[in-house]
mmCIF file of C-alpha atoms and ligand atoms in Angstrom:
data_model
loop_
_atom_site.group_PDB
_atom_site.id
_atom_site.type_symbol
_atom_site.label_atom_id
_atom_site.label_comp_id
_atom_site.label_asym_id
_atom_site.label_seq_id
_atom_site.Cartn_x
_atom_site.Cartn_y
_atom_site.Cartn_z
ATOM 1 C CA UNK A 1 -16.539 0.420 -39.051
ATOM 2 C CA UNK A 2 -18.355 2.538 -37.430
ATOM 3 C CA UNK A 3 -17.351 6.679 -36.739
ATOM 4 C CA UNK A 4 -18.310 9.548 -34.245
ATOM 5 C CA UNK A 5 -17.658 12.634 -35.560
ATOM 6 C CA UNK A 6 -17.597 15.536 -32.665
ATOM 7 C CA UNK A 7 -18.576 18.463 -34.291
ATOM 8 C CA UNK A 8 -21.465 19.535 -36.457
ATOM 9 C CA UNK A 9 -19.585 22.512 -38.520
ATOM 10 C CA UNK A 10 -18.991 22.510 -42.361
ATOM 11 C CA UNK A 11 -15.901 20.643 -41.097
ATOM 12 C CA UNK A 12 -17.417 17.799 -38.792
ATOM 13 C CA UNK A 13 -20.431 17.432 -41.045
ATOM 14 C CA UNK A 14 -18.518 17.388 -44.582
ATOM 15 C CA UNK A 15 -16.127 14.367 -42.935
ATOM 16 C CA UNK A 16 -19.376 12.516 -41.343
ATOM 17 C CA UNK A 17 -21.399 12.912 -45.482
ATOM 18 C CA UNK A 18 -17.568 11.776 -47.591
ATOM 19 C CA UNK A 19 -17.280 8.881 -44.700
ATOM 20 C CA UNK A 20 -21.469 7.782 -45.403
ATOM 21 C CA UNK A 21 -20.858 7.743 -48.952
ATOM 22 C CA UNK A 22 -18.375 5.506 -48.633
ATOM 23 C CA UNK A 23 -20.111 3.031 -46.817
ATOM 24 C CA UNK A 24 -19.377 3.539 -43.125
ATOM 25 C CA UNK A 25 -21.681 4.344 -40.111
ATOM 26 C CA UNK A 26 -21.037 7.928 -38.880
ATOM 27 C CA UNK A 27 -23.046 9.514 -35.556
ATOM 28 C CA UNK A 28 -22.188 13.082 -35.224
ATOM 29 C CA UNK A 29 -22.611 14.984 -32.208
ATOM 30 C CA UNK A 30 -23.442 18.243 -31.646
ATOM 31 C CA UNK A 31 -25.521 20.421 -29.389
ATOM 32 C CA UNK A 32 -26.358 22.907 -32.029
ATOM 33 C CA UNK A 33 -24.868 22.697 -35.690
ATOM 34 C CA UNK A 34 -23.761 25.060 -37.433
ATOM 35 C CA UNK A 35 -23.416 27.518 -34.911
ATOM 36 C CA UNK A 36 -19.718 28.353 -34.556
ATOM 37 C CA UNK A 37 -17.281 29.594 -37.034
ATOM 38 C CA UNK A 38 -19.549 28.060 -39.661
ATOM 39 C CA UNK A 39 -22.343 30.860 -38.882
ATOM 40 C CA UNK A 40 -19.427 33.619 -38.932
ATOM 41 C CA UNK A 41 -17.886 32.830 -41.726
ATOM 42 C CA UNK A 42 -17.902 34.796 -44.795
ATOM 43 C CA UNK A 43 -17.338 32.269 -47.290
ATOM 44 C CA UNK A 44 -14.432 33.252 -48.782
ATOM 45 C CA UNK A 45 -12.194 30.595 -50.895
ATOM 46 C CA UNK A 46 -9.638 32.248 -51.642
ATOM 47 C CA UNK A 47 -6.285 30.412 -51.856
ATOM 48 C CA UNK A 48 -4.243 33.618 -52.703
ATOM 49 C CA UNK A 49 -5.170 36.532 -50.412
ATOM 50 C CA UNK A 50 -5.874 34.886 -47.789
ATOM 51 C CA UNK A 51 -2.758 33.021 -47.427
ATOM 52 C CA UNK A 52 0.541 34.906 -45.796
ATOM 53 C CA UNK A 53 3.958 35.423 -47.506
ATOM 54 C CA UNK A 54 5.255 32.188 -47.069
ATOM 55 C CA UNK A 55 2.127 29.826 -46.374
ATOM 56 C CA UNK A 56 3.051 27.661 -49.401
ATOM 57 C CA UNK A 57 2.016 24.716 -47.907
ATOM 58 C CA UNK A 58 -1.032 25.925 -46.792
ATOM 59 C CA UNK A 59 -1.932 27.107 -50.250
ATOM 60 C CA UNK A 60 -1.436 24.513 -51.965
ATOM 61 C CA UNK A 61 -3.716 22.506 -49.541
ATOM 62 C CA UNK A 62 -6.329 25.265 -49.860
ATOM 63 C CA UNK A 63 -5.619 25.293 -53.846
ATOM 64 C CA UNK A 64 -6.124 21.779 -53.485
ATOM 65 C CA UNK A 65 -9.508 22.160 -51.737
ATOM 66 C CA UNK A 66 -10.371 24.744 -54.179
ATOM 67 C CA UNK A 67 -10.430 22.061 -57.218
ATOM 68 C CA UNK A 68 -12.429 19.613 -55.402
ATOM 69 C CA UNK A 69 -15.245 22.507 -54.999
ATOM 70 C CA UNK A 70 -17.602 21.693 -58.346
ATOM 71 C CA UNK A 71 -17.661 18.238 -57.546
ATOM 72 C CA UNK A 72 -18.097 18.736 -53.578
ATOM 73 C CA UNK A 73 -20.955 20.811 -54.568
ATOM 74 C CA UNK A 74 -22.747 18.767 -57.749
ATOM 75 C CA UNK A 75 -22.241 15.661 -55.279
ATOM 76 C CA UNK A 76 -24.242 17.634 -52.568
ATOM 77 C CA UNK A 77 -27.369 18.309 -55.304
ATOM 78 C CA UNK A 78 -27.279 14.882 -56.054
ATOM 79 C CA UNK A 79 -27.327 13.872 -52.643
ATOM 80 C CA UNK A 80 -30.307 15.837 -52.184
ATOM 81 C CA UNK A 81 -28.368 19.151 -50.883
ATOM 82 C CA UNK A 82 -29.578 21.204 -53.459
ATOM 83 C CA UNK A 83 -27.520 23.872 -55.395
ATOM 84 C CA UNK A 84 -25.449 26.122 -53.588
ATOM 85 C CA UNK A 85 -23.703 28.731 -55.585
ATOM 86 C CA UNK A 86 -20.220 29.311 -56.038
ATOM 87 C CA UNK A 87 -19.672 32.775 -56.393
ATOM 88 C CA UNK A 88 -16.602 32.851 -59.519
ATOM 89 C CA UNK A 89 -16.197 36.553 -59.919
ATOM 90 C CA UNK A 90 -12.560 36.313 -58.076
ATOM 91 C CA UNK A 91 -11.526 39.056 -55.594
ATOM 92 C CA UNK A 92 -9.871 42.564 -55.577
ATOM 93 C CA UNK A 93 -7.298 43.598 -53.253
ATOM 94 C CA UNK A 94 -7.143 47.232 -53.746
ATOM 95 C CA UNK A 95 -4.512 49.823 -52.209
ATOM 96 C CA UNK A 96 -5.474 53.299 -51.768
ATOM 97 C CA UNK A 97 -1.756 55.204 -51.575
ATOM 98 C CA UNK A 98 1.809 55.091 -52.587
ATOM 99 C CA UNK A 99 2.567 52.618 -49.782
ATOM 100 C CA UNK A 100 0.036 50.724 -50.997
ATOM 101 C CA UNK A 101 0.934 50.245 -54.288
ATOM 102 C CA UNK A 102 4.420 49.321 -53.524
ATOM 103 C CA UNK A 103 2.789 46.608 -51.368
ATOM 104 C CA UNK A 104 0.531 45.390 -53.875
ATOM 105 C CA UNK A 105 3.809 45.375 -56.495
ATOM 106 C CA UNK A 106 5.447 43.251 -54.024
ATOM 107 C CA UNK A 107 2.855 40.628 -53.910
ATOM 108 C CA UNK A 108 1.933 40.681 -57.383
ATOM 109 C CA UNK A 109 5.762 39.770 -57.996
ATOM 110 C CA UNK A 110 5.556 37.303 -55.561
ATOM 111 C CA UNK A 111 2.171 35.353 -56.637
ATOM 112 C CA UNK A 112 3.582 35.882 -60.672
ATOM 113 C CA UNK A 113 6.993 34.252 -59.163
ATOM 114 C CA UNK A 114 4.954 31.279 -57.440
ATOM 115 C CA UNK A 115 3.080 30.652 -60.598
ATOM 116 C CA UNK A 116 0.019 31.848 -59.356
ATOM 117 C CA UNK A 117 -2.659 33.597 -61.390
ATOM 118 C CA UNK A 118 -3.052 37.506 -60.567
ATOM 119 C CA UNK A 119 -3.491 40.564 -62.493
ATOM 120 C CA UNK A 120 -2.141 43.879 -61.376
ATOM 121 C CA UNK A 121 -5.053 46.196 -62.338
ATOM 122 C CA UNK A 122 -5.393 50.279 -62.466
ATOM 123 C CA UNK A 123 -7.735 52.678 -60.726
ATOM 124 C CA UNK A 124 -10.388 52.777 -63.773
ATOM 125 C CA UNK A 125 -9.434 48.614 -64.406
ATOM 126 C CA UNK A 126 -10.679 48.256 -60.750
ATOM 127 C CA UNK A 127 -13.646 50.239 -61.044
ATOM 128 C CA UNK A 128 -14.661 48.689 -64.329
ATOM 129 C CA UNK A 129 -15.130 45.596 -62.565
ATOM 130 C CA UNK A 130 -16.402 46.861 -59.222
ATOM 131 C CA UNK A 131 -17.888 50.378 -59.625
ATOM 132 C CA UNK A 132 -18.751 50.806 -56.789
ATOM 133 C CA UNK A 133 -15.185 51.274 -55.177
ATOM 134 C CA UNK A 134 -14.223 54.485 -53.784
ATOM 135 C CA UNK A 135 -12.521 57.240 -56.333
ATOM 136 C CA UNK A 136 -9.953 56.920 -53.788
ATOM 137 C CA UNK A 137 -8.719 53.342 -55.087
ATOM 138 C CA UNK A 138 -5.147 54.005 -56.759
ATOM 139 C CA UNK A 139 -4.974 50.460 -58.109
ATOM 140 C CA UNK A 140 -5.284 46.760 -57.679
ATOM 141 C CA UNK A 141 -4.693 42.920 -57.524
ATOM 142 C CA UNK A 142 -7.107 41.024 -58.946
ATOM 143 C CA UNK A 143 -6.901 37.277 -57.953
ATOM 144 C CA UNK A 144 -9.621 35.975 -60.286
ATOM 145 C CA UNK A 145 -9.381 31.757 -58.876
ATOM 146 C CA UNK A 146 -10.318 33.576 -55.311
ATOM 147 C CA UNK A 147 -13.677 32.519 -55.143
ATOM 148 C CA UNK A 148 -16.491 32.505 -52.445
ATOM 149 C CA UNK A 149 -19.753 30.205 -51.059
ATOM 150 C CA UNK A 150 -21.952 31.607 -48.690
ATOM 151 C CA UNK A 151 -21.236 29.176 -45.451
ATOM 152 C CA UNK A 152 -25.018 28.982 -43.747
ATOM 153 C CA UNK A 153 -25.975 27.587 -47.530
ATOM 154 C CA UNK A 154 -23.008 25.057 -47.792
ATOM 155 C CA UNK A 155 -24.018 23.967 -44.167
ATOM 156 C CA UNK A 156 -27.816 23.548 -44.775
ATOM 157 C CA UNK A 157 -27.101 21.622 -47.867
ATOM 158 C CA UNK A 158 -24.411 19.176 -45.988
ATOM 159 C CA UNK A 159 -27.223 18.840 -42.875
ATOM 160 C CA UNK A 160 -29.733 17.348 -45.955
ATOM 161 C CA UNK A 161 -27.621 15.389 -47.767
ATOM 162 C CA UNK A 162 -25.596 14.055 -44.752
ATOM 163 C CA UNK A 163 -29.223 12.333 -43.918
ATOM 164 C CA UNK A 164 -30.093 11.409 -47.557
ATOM 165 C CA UNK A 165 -26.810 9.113 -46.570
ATOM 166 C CA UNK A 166 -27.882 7.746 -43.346
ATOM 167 C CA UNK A 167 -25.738 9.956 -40.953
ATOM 168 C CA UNK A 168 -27.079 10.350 -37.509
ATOM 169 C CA UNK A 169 -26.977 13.363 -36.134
ATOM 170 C CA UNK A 170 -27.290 13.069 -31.889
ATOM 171 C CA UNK A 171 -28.119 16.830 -30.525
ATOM 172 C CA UNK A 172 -26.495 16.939 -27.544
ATOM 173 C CA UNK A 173 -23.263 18.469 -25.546
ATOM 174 C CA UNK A 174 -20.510 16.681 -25.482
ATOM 175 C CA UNK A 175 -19.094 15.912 -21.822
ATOM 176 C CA UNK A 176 -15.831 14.113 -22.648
ATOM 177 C CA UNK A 177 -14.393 11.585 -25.068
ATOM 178 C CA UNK A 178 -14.161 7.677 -23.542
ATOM 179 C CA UNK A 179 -10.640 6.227 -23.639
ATOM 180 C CA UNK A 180 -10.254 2.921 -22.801
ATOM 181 C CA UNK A 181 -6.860 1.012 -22.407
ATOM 182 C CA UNK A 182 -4.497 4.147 -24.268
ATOM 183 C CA UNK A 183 -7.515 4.124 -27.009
ATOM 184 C CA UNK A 184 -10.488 6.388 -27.517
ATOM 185 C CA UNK A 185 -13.494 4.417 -27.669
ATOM 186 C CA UNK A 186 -16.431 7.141 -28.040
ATOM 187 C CA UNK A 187 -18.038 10.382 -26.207
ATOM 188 C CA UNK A 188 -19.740 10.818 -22.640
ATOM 189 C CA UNK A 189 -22.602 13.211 -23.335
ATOM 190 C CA UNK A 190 -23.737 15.821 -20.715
ATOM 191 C CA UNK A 191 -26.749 13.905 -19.784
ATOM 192 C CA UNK A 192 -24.170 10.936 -19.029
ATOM 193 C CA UNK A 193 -25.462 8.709 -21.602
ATOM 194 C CA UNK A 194 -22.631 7.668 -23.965
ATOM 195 C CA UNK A 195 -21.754 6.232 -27.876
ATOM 196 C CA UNK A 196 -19.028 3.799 -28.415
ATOM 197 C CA UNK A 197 -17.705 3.696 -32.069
ATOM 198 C CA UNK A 198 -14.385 2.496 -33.526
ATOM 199 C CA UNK A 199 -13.221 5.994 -34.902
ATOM 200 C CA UNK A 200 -13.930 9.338 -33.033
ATOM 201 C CA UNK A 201 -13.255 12.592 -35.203
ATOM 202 C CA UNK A 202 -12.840 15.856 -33.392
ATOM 203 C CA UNK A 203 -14.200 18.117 -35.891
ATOM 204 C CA UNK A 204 -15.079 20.783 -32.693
ATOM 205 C CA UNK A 205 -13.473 23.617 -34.321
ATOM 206 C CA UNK A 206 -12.418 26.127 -31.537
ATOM 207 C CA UNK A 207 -13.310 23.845 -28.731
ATOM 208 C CA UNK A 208 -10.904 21.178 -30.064
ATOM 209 C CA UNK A 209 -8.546 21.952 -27.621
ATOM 210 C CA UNK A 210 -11.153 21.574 -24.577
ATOM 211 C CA UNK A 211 -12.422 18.374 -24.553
ATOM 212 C CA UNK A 212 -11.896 16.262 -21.837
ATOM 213 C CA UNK A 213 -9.854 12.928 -22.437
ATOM 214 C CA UNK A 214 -8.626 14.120 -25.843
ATOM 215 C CA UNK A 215 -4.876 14.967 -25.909
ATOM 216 C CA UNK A 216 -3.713 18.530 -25.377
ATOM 217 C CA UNK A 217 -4.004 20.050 -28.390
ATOM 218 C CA UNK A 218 -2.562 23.329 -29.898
ATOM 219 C CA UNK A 219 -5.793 24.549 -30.899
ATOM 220 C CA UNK A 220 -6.879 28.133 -29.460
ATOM 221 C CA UNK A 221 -9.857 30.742 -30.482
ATOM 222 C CA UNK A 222 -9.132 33.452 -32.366
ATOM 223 C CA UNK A 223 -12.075 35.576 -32.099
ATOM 224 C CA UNK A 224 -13.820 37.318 -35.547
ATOM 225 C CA UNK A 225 -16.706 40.396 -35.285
ATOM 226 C CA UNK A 226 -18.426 40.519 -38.373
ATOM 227 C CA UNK A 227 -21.354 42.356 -39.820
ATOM 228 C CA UNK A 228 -23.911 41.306 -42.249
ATOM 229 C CA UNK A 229 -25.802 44.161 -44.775
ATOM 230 C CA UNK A 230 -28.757 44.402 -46.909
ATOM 231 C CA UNK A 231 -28.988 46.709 -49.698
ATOM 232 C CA UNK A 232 -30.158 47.095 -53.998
ATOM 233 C CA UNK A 233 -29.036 44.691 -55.716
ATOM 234 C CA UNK A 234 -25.595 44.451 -57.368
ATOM 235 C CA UNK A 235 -23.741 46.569 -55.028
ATOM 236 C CA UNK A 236 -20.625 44.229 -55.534
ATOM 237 C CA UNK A 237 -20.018 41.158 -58.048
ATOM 238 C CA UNK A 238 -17.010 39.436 -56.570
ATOM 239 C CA UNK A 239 -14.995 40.304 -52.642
ATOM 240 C CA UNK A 240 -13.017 43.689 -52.523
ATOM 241 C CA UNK A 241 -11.008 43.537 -49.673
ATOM 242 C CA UNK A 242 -7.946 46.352 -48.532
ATOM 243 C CA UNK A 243 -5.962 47.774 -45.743
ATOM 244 C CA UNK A 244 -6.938 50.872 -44.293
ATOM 245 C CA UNK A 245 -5.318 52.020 -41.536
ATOM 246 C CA UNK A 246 -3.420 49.241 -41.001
ATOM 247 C CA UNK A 247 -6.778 47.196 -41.058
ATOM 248 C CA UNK A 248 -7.935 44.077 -43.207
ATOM 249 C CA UNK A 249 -11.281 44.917 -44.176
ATOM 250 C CA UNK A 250 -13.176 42.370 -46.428
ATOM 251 C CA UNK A 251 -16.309 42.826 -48.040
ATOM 252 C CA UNK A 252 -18.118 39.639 -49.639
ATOM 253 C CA UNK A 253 -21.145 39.391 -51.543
ATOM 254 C CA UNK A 254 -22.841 36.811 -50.472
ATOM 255 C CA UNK A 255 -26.663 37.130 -52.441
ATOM 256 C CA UNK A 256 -26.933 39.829 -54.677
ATOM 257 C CA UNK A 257 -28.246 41.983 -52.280
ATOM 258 C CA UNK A 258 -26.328 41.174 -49.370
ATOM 259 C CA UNK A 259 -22.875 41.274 -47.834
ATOM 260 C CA UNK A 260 -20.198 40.286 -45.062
ATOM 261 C CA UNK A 261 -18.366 42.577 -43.808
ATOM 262 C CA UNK A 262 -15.261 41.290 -41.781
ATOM 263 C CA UNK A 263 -13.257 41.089 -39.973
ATOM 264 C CA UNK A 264 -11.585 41.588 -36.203
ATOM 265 C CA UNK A 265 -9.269 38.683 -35.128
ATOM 266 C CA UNK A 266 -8.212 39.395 -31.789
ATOM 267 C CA UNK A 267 -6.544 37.062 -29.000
ATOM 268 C CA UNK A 268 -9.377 36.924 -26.081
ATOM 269 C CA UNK A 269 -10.463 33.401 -25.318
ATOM 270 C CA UNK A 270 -13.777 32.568 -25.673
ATOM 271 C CA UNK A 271 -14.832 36.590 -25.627
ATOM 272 C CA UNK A 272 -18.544 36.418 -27.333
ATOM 273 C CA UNK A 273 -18.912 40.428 -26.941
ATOM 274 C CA UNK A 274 -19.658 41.850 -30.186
ATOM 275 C CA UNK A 275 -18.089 45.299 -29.342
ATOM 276 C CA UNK A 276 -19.471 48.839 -30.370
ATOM 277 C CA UNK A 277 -15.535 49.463 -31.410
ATOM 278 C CA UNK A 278 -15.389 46.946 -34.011
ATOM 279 C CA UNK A 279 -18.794 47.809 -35.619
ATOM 280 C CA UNK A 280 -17.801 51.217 -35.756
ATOM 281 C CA UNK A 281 -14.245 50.282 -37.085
ATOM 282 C CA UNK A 282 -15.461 47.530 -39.507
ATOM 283 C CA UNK A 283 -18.234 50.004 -40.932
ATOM 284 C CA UNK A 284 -15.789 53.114 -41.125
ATOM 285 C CA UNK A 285 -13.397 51.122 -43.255
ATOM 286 C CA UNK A 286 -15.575 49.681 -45.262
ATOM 287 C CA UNK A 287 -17.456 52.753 -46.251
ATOM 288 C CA UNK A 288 -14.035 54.198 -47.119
ATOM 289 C CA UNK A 289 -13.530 51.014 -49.451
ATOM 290 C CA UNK A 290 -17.199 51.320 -51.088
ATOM 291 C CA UNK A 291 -19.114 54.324 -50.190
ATOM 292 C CA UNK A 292 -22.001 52.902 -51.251
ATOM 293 C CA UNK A 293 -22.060 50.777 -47.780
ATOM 294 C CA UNK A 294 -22.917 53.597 -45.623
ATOM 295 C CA UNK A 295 -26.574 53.160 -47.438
ATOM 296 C CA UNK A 296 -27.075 49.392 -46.685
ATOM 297 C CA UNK A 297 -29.149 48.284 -43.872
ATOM 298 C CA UNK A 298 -27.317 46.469 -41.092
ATOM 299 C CA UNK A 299 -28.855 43.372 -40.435
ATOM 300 C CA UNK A 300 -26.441 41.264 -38.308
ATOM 301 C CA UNK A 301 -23.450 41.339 -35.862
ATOM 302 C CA UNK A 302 -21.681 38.716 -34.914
ATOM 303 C CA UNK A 303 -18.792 37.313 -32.840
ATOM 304 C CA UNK A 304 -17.215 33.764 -33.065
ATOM 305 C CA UNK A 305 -14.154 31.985 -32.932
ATOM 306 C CA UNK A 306 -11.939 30.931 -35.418
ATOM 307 C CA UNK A 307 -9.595 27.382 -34.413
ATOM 308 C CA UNK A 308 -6.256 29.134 -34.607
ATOM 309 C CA UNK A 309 -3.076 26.593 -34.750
ATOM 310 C CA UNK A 310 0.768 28.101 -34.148
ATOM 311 C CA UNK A 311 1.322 28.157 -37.934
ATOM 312 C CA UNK A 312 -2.076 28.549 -39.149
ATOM 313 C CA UNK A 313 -2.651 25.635 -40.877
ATOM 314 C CA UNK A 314 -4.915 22.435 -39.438
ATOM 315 C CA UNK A 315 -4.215 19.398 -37.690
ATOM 316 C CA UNK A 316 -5.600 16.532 -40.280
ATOM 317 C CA UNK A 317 -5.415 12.628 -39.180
ATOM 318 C CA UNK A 318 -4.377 10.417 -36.915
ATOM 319 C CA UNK A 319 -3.372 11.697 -33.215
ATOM 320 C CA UNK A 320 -1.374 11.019 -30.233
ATOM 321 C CA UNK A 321 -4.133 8.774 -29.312
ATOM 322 C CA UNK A 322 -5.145 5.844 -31.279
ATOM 323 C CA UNK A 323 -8.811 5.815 -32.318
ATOM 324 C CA UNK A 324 -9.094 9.076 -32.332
ATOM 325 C CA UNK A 325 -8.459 11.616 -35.984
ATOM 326 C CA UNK A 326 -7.902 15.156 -36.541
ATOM 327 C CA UNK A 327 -10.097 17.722 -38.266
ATOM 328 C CA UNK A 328 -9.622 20.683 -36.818
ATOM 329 C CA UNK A 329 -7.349 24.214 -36.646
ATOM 330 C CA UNK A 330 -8.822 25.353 -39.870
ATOM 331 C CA UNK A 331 -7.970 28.822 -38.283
ATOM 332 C CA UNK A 332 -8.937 31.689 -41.505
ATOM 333 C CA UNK A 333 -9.581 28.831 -44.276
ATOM 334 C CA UNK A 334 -12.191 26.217 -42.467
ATOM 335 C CA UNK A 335 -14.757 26.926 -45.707
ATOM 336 C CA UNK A 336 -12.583 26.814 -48.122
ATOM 337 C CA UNK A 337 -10.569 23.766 -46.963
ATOM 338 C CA UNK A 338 -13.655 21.574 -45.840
ATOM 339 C CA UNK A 339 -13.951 19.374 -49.101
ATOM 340 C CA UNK A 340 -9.734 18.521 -49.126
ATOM 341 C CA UNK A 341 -10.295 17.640 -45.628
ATOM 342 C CA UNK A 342 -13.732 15.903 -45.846
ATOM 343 C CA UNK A 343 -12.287 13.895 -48.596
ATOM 344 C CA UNK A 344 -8.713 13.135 -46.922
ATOM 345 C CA UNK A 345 -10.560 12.150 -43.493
ATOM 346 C CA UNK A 346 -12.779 9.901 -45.290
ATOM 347 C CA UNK A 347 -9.744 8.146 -47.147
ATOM 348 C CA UNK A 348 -8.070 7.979 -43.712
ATOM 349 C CA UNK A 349 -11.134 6.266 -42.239
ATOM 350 C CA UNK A 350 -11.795 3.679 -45.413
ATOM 351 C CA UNK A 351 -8.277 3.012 -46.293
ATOM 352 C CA UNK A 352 -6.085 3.645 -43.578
ATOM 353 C CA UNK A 353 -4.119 6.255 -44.993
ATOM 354 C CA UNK A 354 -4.143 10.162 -45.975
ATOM 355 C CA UNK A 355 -3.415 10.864 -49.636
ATOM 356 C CA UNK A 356 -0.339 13.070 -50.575
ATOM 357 C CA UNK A 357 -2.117 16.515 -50.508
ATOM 358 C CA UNK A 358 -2.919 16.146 -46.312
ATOM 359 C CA UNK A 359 0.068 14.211 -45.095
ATOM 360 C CA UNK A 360 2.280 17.556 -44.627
ATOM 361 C CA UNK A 361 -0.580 18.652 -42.144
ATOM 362 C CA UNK A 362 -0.626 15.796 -39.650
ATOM 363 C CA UNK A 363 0.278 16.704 -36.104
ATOM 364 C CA UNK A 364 3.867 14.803 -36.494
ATOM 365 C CA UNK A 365 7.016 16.516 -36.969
ATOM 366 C CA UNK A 366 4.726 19.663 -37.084
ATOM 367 C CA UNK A 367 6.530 23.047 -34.805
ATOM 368 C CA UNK A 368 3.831 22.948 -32.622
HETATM 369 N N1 LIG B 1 -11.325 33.958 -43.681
HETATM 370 C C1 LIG B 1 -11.690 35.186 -43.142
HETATM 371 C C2 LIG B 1 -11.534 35.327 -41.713
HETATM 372 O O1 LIG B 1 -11.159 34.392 -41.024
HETATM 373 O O2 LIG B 1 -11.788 36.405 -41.221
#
């Protein structure tokens, strides 16, 4: 059997390493990998807050993905990926007035009613365990299974061991997937040349819906700004993230010197313009969530697109066309769901079928 993956992501790459191990022969194509969402991300795996009142499914996929992590990541060092760090200090969602705190009641009731694990903590709780939040902070969730990776890491280490197990990777656009007879057969690459295999993979993240051939697909960007900063060391042991304003501001360490900042989503194509409105906004809000931020040296913007789906959650297996298998619309949760779906893809290619955890997510019977 041999498999093209399209797409070079944490996604595409992750599918083309599980498939390897397993035996098969897996080409991916990309012209640069690693450079979308994966290079914006900020790493966060976190099942809990970043999942919406009434994502259930969608957490327990990324809960799912979330167990598989350890041995995801001790399979990478022994692949030759070396060790990338999960970061296990949890997260903080703190509130900073009485509207606040009513909302953070609600959804500690509601995680304590869905059996998930959550601790509602007080000002000086909160600032035991992060001091450097604002004196502002009236109190807090603390979610402590809502881990975080940094993505460029997890990505390097998939790009080594994905060649320790014989995957090709073919640096080159992608001009259109080859369908032969109501069956995709390969790609067409820009420079006309094309690869035939029996399974093509559309890993292509926010570009999934653009590629000629392939099936429509309800798969649009949803664009992110985010900032990386450089400070002392320790500034911040696990991700604080709050509302201000109305705003979602996240902050995640992601070295011990170093954080994300994040993020905008905002509905406008294929925009790359990292705007002097959403620095300013990202900064202002974070400052007010950790002071301490306003000393930190900014060392990167960045703009880049997340796969959005209509309810959020991605489009895993077989599609409308035979030959050719979902991994995409990871929308908010590609790093944290790329070893359920790496693994699910993989059993999908070997044995023919998804196992239980990814069936809900196929693109059948879906609202779409
Ligand atoms: N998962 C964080 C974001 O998409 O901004």
């Amino acid at each position: 059997m041999t498999v093209l993956v399209a797409g070079g992501g944490l996604i595409g790459l992750a599918v083309a390493w599980r498939a390897a191990r397993r035996g098969l022969a897996v080409t991916v194509v990309d012209e640069d990998p690693g450079s979308g969402a994966s290079r914006a991300a900020a790493g966060m795996l976190a099942p809990l807050t970043e999942a919406a009142y009434g994502e259930d499914a969608l957490r327990a996929l990324s809960r799912e993905s979330l167990a598989r992590y350890p041995a995801f990541l001790a399979d990478l060092a022994g692949d030759g990926g070396g060790t990338v760090r999960l970061r296990t200090a949890g997260t903080l969602e703190v509130g900073f007035d009485a509207d606040d705190m009513v909302s953070l009641d609600r959804l500690h009731a509601y995680y304590v009613e869905s059996g998930l694990p959550v601790e509602r903590l007080t000002a000086s709780q909160a600032r035991r365990r992060e001091p450097a939040l604002s004196p502002r902070v009236r109190g807090a969730l603390h979610a402590p299974s809502d881990h975080s990776i940094e993505p460029r890491a997890l990505h390097a280490a998939l790009l080594a061991a994905a060649s320790t197990v014989g995957v090709h990777i073919v640096r080159s656009r992608i001009a259109a997937l080859t369908v032969d007879n109501g069956r995709a057969t390969g790609l067409r690459l820009a420079d006309e040349s094309q690869i035939a295999a029996d399974q093509v993979v559309l890993a292509l993240g926010a570009w999934s819906g653009t590629l000629p051939g392939a099936p429509p697909l309800p798969v649009r960007p949803v664009k992110g700004q985010i900032l990386r900063l450089r400070g002392d060391d320790g500034l911040l042991a696990g991700t604080v993230r709050a509302l201000v304003r109305g705003q979602h501001v996240y902050l995640v360490p992601y070295a011990e010197d170093r954080l994300v900042v994040g993020a905008t989503s905002e509905e406008r194509g294929f925009d790359p313009t990292v705007t002097a409105g959403a620095v300013h906004d990202l900064l202002r809000d974070a400052i007010e969530v950790v002071p301490g931020v306003a000393e930190l040296e900014l060392v990167e913007t960045l703009a880049r697109w997340r796969p959005g789906t209509p309810d959020n959650a991605p489009l895993l297996g077989p599609s409308a066309l035979p030959g050719l298998v979902l991994a995409t619309g990871h929308h908010r949760n590609g790093v944290l769901l790329t070893p359920a779906t790496a693994d699910a893809i993989a059993d999908l290619l070997t044995g023919g079928t998804l196992p239980a955890y990814a069936a809900p997510f196929t693109s059948d019977g879906r609202d779409l």
